[in-house]
Coordinates of N, CA and C in Angstrom, one line a residue:
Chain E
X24 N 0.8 -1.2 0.0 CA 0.0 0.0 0.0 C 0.9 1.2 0.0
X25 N 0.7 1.8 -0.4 CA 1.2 3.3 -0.7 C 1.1 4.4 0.7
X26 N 2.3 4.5 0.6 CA 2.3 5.7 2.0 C 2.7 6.7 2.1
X27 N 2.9 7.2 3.1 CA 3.9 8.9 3.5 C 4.3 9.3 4.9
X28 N 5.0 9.1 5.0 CA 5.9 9.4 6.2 C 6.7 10.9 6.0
X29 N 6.3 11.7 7.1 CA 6.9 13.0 7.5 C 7.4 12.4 9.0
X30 N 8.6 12.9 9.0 CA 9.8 12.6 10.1 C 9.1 13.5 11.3
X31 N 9.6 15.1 11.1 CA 9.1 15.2 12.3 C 7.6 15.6 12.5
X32 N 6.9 15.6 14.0 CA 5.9 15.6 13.7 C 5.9 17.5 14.9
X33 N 6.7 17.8 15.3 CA 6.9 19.2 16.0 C 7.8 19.9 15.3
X34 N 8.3 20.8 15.1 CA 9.5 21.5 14.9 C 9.4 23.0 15.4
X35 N 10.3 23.1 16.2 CA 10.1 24.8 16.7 C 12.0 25.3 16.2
X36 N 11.2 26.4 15.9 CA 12.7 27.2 15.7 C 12.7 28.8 15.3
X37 N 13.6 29.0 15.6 CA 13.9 30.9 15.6 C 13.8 31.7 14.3
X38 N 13.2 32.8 14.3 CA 13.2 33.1 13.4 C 14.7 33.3 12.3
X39 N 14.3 33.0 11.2 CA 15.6 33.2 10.4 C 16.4 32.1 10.4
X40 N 15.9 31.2 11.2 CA 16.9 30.0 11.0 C 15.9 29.0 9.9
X41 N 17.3 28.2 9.3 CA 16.6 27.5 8.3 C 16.2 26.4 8.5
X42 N 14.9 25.8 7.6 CA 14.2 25.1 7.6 C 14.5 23.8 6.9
X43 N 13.9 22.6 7.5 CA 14.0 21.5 6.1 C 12.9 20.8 7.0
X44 N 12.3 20.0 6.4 CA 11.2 19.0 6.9 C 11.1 17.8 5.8
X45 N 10.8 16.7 6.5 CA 11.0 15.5 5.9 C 10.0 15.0 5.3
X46 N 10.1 14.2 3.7 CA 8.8 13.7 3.5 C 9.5 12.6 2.9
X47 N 9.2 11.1 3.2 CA 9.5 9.9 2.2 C 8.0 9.4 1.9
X48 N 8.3 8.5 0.6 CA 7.0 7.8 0.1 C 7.0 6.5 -0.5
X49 N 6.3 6.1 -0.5 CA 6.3 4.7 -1.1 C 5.1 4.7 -2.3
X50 N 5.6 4.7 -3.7 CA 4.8 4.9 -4.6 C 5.5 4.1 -5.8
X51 N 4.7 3.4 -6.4 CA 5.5 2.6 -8.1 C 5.2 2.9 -9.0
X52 N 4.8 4.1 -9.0 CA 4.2 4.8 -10.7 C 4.6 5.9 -11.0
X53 N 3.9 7.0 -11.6 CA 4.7 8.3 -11.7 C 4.5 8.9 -10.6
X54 N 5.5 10.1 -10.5 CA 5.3 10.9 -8.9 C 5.2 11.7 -9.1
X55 N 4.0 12.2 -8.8 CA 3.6 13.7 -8.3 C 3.7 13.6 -6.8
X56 N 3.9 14.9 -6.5 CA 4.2 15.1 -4.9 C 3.4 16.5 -4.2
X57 N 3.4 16.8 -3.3 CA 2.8 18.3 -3.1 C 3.3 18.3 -1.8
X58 N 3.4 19.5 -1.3 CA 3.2 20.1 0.0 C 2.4 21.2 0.5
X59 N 1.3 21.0 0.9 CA 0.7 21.9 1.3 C 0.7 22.3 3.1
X60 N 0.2 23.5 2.9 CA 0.3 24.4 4.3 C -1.1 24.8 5.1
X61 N -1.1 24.6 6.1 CA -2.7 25.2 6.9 C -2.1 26.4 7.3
X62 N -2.3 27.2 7.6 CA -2.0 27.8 8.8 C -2.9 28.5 9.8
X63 N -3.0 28.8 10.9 CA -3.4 29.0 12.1 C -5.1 29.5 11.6
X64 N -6.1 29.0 11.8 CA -7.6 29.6 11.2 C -7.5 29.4 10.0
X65 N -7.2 29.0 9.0 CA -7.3 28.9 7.8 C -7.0 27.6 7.3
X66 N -7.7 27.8 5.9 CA -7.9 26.2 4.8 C -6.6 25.8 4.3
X67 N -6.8 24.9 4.1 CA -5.4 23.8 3.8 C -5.5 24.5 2.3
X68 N -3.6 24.7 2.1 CA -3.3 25.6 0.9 C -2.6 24.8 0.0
X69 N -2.4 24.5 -1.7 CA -1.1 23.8 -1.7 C 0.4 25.2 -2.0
X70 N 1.2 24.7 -1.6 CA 2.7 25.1 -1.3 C 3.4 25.1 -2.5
X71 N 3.4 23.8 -2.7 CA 4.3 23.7 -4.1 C 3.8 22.5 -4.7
X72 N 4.5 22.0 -5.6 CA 4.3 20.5 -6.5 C 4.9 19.8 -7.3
X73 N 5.4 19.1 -7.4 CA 6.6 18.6 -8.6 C 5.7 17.3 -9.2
X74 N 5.9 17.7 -11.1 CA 5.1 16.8 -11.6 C 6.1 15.7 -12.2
X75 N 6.7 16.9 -13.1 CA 8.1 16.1 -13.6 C 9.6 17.8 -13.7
X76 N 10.4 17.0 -14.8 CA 11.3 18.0 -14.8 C 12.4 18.0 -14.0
X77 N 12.5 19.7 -13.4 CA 13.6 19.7 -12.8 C 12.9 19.3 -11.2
X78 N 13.7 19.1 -10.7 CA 13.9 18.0 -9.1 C 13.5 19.1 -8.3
X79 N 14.1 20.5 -8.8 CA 14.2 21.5 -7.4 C 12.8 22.1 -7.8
X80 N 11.7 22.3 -7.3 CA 10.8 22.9 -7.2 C 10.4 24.3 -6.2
X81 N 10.5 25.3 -6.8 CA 10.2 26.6 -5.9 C 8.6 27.0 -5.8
X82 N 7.8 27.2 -4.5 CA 7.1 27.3 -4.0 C 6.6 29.0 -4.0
X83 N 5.5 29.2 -3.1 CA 4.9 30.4 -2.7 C 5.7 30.3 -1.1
X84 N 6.0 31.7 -1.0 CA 6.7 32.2 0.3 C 8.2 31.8 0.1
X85 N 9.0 31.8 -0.4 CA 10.4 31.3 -0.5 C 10.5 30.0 -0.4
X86 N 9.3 29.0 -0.4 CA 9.7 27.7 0.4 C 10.1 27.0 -1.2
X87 N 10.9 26.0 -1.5 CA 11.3 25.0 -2.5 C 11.4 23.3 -1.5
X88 N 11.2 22.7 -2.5 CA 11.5 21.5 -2.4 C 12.3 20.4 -3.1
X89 N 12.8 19.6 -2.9 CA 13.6 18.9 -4.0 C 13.6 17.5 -3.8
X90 N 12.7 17.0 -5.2 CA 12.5 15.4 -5.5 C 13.6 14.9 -5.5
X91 N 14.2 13.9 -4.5 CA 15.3 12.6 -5.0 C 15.0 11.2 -5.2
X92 N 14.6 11.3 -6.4 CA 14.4 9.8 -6.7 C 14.6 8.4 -6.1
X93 N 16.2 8.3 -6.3 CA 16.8 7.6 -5.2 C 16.4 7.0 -4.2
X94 N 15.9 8.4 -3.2 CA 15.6 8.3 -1.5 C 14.2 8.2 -1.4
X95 N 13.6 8.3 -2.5 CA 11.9 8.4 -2.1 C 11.3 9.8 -1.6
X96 N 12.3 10.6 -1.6 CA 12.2 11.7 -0.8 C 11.4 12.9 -1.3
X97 N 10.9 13.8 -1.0 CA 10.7 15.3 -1.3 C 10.6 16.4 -0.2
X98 N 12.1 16.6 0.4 CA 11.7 17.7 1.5 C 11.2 18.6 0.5
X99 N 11.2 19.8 2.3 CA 10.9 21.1 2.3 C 11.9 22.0 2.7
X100 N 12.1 22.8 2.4 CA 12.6 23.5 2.9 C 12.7 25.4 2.4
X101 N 13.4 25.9 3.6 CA 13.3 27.4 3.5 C 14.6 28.2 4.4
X102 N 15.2 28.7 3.6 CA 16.7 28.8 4.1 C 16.5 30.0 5.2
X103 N 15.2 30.8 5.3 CA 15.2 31.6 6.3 C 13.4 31.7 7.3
X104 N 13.3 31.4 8.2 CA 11.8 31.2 8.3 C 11.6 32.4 9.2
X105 N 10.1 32.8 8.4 CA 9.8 34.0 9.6 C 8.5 33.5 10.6
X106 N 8.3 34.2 11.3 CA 6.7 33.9 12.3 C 5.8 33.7 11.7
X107 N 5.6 34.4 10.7 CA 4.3 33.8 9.6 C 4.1 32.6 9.1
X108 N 5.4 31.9 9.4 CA 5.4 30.4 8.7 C 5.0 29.9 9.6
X109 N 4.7 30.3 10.8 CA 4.1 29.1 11.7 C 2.8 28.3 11.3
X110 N 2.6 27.4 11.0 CA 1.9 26.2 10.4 C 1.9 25.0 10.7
X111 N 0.7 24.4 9.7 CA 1.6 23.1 9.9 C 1.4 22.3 8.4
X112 N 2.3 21.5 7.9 CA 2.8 21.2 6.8 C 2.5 19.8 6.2
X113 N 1.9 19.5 5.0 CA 1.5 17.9 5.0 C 1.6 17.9 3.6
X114 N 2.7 16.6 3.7 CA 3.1 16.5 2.3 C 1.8 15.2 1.8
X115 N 2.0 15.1 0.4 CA 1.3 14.6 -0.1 C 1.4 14.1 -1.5
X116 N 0.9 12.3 -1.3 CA 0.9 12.1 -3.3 C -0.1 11.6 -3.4
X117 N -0.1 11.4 -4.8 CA -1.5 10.6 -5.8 C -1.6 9.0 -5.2
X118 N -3.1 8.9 -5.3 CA -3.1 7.0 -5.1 C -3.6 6.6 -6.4
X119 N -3.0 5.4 -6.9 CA -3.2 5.2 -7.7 C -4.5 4.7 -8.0
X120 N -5.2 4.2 -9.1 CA -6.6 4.2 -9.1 C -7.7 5.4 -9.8
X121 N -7.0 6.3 -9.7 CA -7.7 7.4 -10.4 C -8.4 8.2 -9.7
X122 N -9.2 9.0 -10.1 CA -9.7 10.2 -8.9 C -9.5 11.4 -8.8
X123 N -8.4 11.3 -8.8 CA -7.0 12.6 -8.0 C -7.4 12.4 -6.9
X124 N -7.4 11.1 -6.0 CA -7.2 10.6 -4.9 C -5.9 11.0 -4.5
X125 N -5.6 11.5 -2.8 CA -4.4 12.1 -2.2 C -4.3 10.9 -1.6
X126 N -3.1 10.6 -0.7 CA -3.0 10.0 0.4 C -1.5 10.8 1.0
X127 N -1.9 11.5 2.4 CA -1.1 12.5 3.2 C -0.9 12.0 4.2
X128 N 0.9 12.6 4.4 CA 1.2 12.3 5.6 C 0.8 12.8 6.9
X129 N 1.3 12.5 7.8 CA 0.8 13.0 9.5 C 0.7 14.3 9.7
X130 N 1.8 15.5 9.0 CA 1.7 16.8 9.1 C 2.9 16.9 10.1
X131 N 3.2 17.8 9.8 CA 4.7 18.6 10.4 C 4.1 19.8 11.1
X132 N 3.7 20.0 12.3 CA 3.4 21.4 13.0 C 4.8 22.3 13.3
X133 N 4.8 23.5 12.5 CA 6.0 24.0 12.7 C 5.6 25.4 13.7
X134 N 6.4 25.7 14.6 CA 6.2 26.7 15.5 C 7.5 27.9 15.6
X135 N 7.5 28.9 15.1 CA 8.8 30.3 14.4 C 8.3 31.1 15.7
X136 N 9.5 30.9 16.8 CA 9.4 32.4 17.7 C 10.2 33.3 17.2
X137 N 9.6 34.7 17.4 CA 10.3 36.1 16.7 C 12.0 35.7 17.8
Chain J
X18 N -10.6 32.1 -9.5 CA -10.2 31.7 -8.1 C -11.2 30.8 -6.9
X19 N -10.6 29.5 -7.4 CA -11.8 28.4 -6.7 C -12.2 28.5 -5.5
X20 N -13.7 28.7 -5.1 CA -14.0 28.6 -3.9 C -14.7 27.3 -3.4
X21 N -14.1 27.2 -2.4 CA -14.7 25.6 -1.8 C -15.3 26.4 -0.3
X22 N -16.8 26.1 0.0 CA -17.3 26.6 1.1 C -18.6 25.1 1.9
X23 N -17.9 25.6 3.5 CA -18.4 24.3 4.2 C -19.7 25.2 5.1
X24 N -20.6 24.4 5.1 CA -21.7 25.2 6.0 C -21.5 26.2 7.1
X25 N -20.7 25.0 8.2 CA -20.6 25.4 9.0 C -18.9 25.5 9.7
X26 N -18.8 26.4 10.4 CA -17.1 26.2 10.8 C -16.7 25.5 12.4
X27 N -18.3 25.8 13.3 CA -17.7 25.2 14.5 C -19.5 24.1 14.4
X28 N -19.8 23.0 15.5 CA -20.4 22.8 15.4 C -20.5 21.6 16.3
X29 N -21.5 21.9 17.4 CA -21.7 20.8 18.4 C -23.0 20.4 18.2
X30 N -22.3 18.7 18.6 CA -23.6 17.8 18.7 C -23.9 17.2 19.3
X31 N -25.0 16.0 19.8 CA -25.2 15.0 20.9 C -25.1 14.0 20.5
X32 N -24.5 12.6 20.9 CA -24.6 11.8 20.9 C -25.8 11.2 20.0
X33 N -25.7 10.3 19.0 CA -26.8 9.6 18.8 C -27.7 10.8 17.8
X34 N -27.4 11.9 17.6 CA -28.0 12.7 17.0 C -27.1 12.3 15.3
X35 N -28.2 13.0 14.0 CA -27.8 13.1 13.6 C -27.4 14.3 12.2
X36 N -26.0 14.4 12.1 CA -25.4 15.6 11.6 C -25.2 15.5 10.3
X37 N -25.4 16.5 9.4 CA -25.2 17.0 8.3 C -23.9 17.5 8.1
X38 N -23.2 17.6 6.8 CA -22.0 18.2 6.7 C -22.7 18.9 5.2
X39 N -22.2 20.1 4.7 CA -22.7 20.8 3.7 C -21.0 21.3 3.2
X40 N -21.2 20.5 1.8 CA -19.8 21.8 1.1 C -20.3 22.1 -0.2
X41 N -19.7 22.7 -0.7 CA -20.4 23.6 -2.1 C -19.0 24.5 -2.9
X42 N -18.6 23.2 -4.0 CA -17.7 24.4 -4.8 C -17.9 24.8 -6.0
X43 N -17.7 25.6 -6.6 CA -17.9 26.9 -7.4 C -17.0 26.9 -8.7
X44 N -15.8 25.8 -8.7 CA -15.8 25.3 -10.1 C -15.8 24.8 -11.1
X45 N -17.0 24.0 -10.6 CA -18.0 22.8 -11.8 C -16.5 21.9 -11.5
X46 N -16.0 21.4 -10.9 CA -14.9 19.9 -10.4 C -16.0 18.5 -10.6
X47 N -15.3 17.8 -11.1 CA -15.8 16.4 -11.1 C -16.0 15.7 -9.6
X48 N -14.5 15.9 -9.2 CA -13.9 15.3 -8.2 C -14.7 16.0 -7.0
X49 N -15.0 15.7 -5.9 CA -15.1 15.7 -4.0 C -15.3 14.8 -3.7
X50 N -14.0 15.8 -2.3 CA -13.7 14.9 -1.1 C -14.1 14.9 0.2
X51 N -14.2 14.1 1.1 CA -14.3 14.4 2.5 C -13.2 13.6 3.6
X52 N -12.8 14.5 3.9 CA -11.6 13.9 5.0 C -11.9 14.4 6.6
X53 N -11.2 13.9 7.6 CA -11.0 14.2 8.5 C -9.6 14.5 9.1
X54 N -9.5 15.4 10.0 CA -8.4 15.9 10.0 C -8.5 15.6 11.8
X55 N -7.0 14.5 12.3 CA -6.9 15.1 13.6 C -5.4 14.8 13.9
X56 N -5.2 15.4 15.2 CA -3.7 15.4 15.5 C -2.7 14.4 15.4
X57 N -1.4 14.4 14.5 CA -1.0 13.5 14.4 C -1.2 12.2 13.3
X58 N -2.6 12.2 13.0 CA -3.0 11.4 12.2 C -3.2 11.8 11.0
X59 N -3.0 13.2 10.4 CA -2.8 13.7 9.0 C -4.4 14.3 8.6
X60 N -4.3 13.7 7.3 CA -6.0 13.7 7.0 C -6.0 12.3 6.3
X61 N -7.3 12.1 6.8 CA -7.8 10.6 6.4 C -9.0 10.7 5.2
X62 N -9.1 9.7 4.7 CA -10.0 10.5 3.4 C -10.8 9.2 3.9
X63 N -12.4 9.8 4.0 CA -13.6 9.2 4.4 C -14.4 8.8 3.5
X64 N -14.9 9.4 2.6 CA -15.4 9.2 1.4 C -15.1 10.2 0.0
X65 N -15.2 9.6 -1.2 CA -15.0 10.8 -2.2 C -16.2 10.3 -3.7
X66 N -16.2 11.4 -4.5 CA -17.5 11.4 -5.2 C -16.5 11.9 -6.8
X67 N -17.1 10.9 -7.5 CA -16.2 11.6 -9.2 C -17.7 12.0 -10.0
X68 N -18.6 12.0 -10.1 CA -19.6 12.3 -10.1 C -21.1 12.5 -9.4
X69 N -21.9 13.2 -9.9 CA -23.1 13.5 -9.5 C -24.0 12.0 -8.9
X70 N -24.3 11.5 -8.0 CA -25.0 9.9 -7.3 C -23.5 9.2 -7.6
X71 N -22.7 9.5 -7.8 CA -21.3 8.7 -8.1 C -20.3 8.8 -6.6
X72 N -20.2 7.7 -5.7 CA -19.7 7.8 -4.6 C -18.5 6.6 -4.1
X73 N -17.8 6.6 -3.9 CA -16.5 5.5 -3.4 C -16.2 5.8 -1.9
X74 N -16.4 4.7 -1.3 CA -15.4 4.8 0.4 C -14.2 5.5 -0.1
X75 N -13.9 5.6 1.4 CA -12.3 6.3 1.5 C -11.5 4.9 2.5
X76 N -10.9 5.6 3.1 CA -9.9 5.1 4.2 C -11.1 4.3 5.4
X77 N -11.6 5.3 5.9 CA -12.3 5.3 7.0 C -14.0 5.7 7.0
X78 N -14.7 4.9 6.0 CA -16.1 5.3 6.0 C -17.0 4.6 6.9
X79 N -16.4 4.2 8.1 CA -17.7 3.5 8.7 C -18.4 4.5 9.7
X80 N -19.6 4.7 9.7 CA -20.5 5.2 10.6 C -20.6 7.0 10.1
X81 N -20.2 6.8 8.5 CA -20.8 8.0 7.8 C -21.1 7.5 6.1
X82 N -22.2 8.7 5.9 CA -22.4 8.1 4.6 C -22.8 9.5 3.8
X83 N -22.7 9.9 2.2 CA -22.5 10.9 1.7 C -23.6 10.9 0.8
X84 N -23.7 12.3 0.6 CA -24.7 12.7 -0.7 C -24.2 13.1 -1.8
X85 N -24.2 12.8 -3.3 CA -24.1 13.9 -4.3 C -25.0 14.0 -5.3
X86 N -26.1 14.8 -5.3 CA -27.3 15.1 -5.8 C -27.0 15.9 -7.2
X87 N -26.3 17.3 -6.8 CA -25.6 18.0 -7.7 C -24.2 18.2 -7.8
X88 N -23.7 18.7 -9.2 CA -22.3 18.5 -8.9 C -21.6 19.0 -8.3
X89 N -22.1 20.8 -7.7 CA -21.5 21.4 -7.0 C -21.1 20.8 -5.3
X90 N -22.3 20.0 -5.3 CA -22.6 20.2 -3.3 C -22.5 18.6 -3.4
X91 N -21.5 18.5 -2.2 CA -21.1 17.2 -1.4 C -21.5 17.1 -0.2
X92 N -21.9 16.5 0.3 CA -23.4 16.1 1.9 C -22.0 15.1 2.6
X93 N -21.6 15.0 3.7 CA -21.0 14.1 4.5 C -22.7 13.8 5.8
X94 N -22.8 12.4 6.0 CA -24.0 12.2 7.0 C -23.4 11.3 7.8
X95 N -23.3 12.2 9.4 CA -23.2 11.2 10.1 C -24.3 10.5 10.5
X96 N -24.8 9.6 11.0 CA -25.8 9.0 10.7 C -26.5 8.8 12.4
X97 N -25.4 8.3 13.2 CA -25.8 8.6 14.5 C -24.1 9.0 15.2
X98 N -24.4 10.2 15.3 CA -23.0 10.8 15.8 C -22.5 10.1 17.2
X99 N -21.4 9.7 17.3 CA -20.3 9.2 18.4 C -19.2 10.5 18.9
X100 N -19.3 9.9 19.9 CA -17.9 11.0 20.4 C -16.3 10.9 19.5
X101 N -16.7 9.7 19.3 CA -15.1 9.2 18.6 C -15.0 9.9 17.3
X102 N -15.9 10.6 17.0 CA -16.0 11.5 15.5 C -15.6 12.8 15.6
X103 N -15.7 13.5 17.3 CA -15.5 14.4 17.1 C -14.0 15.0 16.4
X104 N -13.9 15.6 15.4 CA -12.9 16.1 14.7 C -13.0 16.7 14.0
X105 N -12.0 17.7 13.2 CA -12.2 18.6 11.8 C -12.5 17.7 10.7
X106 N -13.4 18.4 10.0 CA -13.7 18.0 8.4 C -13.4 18.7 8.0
X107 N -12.8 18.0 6.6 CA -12.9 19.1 5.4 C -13.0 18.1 4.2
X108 N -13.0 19.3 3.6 CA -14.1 19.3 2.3 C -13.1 19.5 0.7
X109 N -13.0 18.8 0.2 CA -11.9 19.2 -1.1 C -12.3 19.0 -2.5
X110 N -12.0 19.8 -3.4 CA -12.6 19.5 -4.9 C -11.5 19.3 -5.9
X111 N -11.5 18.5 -6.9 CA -10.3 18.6 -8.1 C -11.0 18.6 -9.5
X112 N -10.6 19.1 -9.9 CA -11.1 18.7 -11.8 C -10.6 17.1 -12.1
X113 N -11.4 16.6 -12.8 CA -10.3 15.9 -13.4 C -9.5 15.6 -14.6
X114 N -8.9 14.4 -14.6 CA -7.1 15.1 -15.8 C -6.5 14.3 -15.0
X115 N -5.5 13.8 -15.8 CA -4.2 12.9 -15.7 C -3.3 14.1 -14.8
X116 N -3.5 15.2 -15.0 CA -2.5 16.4 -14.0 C -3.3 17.0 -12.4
X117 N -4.3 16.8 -12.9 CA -4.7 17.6 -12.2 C -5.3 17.1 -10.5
X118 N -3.8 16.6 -10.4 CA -4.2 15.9 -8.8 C -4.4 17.0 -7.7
X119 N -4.3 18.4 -8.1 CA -4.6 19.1 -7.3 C -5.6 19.5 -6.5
X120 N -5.8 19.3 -4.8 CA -7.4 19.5 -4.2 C -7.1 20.9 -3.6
X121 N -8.4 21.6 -3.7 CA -8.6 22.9 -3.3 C -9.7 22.1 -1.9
X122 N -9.3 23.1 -0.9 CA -10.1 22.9 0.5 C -10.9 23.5 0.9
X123 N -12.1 23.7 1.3 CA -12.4 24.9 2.3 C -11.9 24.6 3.4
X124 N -12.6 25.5 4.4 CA -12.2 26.0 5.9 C -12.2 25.0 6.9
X125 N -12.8 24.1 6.6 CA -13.0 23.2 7.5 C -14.5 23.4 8.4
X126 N -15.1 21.8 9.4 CA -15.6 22.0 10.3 C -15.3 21.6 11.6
X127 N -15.4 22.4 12.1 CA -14.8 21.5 13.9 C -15.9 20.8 14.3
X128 N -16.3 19.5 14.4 CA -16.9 19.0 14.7 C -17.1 18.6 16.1
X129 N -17.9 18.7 17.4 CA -18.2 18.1 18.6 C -19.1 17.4 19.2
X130 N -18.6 15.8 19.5 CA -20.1 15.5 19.8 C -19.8 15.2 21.2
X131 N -20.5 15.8 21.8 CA -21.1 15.3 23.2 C -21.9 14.0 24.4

């Protein structure tokens, strides 16, 4: 069965310091991937997406991410985070079967003190 | 600019009663979804609809069951609400397309039963 694993499930850190959050997947077909963002009172957004192409994918708010095939991987990341990024983060891919069925991981709650 | 809109945003209930979920989006999408969202556990997809009376389980459909009458508006019914339900819903739409794994969300509902 097809999964997704996000490593951490807290992350707190200072502003300006940089970001990465973990996403692996278990999928045997093509890979689409996403990250999308909640943040505090508000509807789940998507972030970014990688369909094909280039690996490094740049996002809304500075954030990018980068597919490694290899690893199964698609972090996140953001080389500088402010307090507005506080959220929480849920990566995501396609199930196969059709639909545009998601299946997401646990969510990454990230918490930016000024 | 797609709007996905859920009836209600907070919403308590009694035991054994039973609840209505209302979502309604706005760009003629094939695709909706209904998930629940709780801590830890990500979002679970409970049921989804690719057409109009057109409905498929999700992950976790027992002790709810869905409407789709028109193609705008997707019904989630709890049928006899439990406390173990209490949690956010939400509500998601996609076109469909070989690309277009993308879900747009509304706001969510906080759900409580008592």
């Amino acid at each position: 069965a097809q999964s997704v694993s996000q490593h951490n499930h807290h992350v707190i850190l200072s502003e300006a310091a940089s970001l990465e959050l973990g996403c692996n997947y278990s999928y045997g077909g093509t890979v689409n991937l996403f990250w999308y963002v909640q943040y505090p009172g508000q509807h789940l957004q998507l972030l970014l997406k990688y369909f094909s192409g280039d690996p490094l994918v740049k996002g809304i708010k500075g954030f990018e991410a980068e597919f490694i095939k290899s690893k199964f991987s698609f972090n996140l990341r953001k080389p500088s985070v402010q307090w507005s990024d506080t959220a929480e983060y849920f990566c995501a891919v396609p199930v196969s079967g059709g639909y545009n069925k998601l299946i997401f991981g646990a969510g990454t709650r990230l918490a930016v003190h000024p | 600019d797609v709007k996905v809109t859920q009836s209600s945003r907070y919403l308590v209930k009694r035991t054994g009663e039973k609840v209505f979920l209302e979502c309604v989006q706005d760009m003629d999408h094939e695709n909706m979804f209904w998930y629940r969202q709780d801590p830890g556990l990500g979002l679970r997809l409970i049921y989804f609809s690719y057409d109009v009376k057109m409905k498929e389980k999700g992950d976790i459909p027992e002790g709810y069951s869905v409407s789709r009458e028109k193609k705008e508006r997707f019904s989630l019914i709890l049928e006899s609400a439990s406390t173990n339900q209490t949690s956010m819903y939400l509500c998601a739409s996609s076109a469909s397309g070989a690309v277009s794994y993308e879900q747009y969300f509304g706001p969510g509902t906080r759900l409580t039963v008592t």
